Amino acid sequence: MDSPADTTPLAALLAKVPQPEPGRRKGALHGSTVAQLRNLIVTGALAPGAKLNERELCLQLGVSRTPVREAIKTLTQDGLLRALPNKSSVVAELDVGEIEALIDVVSTIEGLAGELAAARATDEAVAEIGMLHYRMMLHHTRDELPGYFEANKAFHRRIVELAGNPVLLWIWELLALRVDRARYSSNLWPKRWKMAIQEHEQILAALTAGDAALASQRLREHVRNGLSGLVAALKERGEAAKPGSA
Amino acid sequence: MDSPADTTPLAALLAKVPQPEPGRRKGALHGSTVAQLRNLIVTGALAPGAKLNERELCLQLGVSRTPVREAIKTLTQDGLLRALPNKSSVVAELDVGEIEALIDVVSTIEGLAGELAAARATDEAVAEIGMLHYRMMLHHTRDELPGYFEANKAFHRRIVELAGNPVLLWIWELLALRVDRARYSSNLWPKRWKMAIQEHEQILAALTAGDAALASQRLREHVRNGLSGLVAALKERGEAAKPGSA
DNA sequence: CGAAAAATTCTTGCATACAAGAATTTCGAC
DNA sequence: GTCGAAATTCTTGTATGCAAGAATTTTTCG
């Protein structure tokens, strides 16, 4: 049902008015906004507890409120933000208790990944994971933290992918967000580099041998060691920050 | 529309026009929309593969597109919907492969829950879980599927809560959505009722004894049995549906 | 000067308007 | 009659407007 007089469907005739950046496609704003905001949170650029003002974020990211609000909802579901009714969302605190909770879950999940991956490990797949391991060592020798970081994550991700279980990968990615955030928050990591590399070698060996039980156990312990060290570092820093309490 | 001469910033003066249901608070639409839509999907009222027309959903749920779109995004993240660029989102197919993937992950997660829960089980907590077990038996004897369903889920949830690990609970709830959907889709469940009740008793015994390893193992196997039966039922029905293939 | 209350301002929650891409229909040529 | 192309319609993606609730400031009274 259209209007009575002559409001014809015309807009198509003009159509070429604003030209808002030629390279920008339509469905890309949500994804990129989520990615940007997530990065700000995971890297700590947005500190835990910080309030998110939607209008400010709009200006900062150059988009309207709609994608910003969608991104906030998404990241809230991922556990990186906390939503308060009728108030600004805030960056989730990363308390030590939650990281301790992560230890059990992530180690179990990666343990399962190791078990499944070992059963499916082909020479090619193992070689690829080995390559990631060596890349990580390279970054270690060069003292390149970001590269080390990335290669480490790729090593673990590849194992989870090798497990061939999409649900497992989905869960792992959710957990990885929180783990990454915890890692960024404590850059005392160089201490564990050497140990982590040795453990990776052991894991690789178990995968090469196709020993599911061993791969599972070693991955479990590797994750547990890493996150436990992280908790210790955070606790230490927490104590240092507030020396009065004891 | 009124005359253009007096377009002053007035609207505040009138203000009392629509009166949109007195009991409705402000921040409630998103949550309730998600819940309603999720229910439609999990129960199968919206069949797998069905296209979601936003405008239709608006009319059906009586809200505007904003909360509907937010709900769609939320459920997409939960894996219940699939988003296609510039096209209608569709209800995720529940292929047997995904349910098989769920078996390993859910059994592992609940196994971990059992392990942690057994270590923390107080008499009171065990009694509460036992009550849920008996409620489930009651619904069983009365042949009340929905009540049985609910009590069963409460039984499992309570164990996960008892584990005292918020990350574990979060993951479990995500997985439970998909499991519920799979359960609803195959109502051949009565076959497993008796067996499930026996297994629950065994689990309860292990929790009572505080035997972490045993509780973990029994929960793992219980979940595996349940989901495997479900897969078998779905495969059977799939074969029956397309007898020509194979 | 201090404190409580009122009013302003600011921010979120929801609704709607507009634009871009996809689907469908219509029209024309062969 | 059928196939193909153009145009209309429909649907999603994004931006913006408006109202309710929260925060802040101002004002007034003790």
XYZ file of C-alpha atoms in Angstrom, chain A residues 26-27 30 66 69-70 73-75 77-79 86 97-98 100-102 104-105 108-109 112 116 164-168 170-171 174-175 178, chain B residues 26-27 30 66 69-70 73-75 77-79 86 97-98 100-102 104-105 108-109 112 116 164-168 170-171 174-175 178:
68
model
C 28.166 -3.420 4.046
C 28.319 -6.261 6.489
C 29.961 -5.465 13.366
C 24.405 0.346 16.658
C 26.189 -1.719 21.135
C 26.266 -5.025 19.288
C 26.694 -7.344 23.809
C 28.943 -9.830 22.076
C 31.871 -9.224 24.373
C 28.576 -12.804 26.336
C 32.222 -13.725 25.964
C 32.764 -12.681 29.547
C 20.777 1.033 32.691
C 39.876 -16.662 41.506
C 38.611 -16.706 37.971
C 42.288 -20.380 39.057
C 38.919 -21.541 37.801
C 40.297 -21.374 34.270
C 40.931 -26.725 35.699
C 38.744 -26.096 32.698
C 40.924 -30.435 30.871
C 39.842 -29.106 27.491
C 40.977 -33.779 25.623
C 41.890 -36.710 20.188
C 38.820 -32.507 14.598
C 36.037 -31.621 17.005
C 34.285 -28.351 16.155
C 32.579 -28.075 19.532
C 35.906 -28.461 21.255
C 34.529 -23.428 19.809
C 34.902 -23.851 23.561
C 36.050 -18.861 24.194
C 38.448 -19.866 26.913
C 40.227 -15.062 28.904
C 13.018 -0.657 30.860
C 15.887 -3.084 30.601
C 16.554 -7.973 25.395
C 16.430 -3.736 17.836
C 18.373 -8.319 16.174
C 20.230 -8.417 19.469
C 23.188 -12.079 17.480
C 23.208 -13.618 20.922
C 21.810 -16.929 19.761
C 27.023 -16.739 19.240
C 25.509 -19.587 21.207
C 25.568 -21.691 18.062
C 23.119 -9.827 4.108
C 28.296 -35.110 13.507
C 27.911 -32.175 15.816
C 28.949 -36.781 18.228
C 31.338 -33.923 18.776
C 29.303 -32.905 21.791
C 33.434 -35.985 23.936
C 33.248 -32.423 25.166
C 34.678 -34.460 29.704
C 33.208 -31.301 31.173
C 35.487 -32.646 35.601
C 35.434 -31.237 41.689
C 32.234 -24.347 42.555
C 33.933 -23.319 39.338
C 32.200 -20.424 37.573
C 34.052 -20.953 34.312
C 32.984 -24.571 34.292
C 29.525 -21.040 32.089
C 30.829 -23.590 29.609
C 26.611 -23.156 26.656
C 26.873 -26.845 25.939
C 22.856 -27.712 22.275
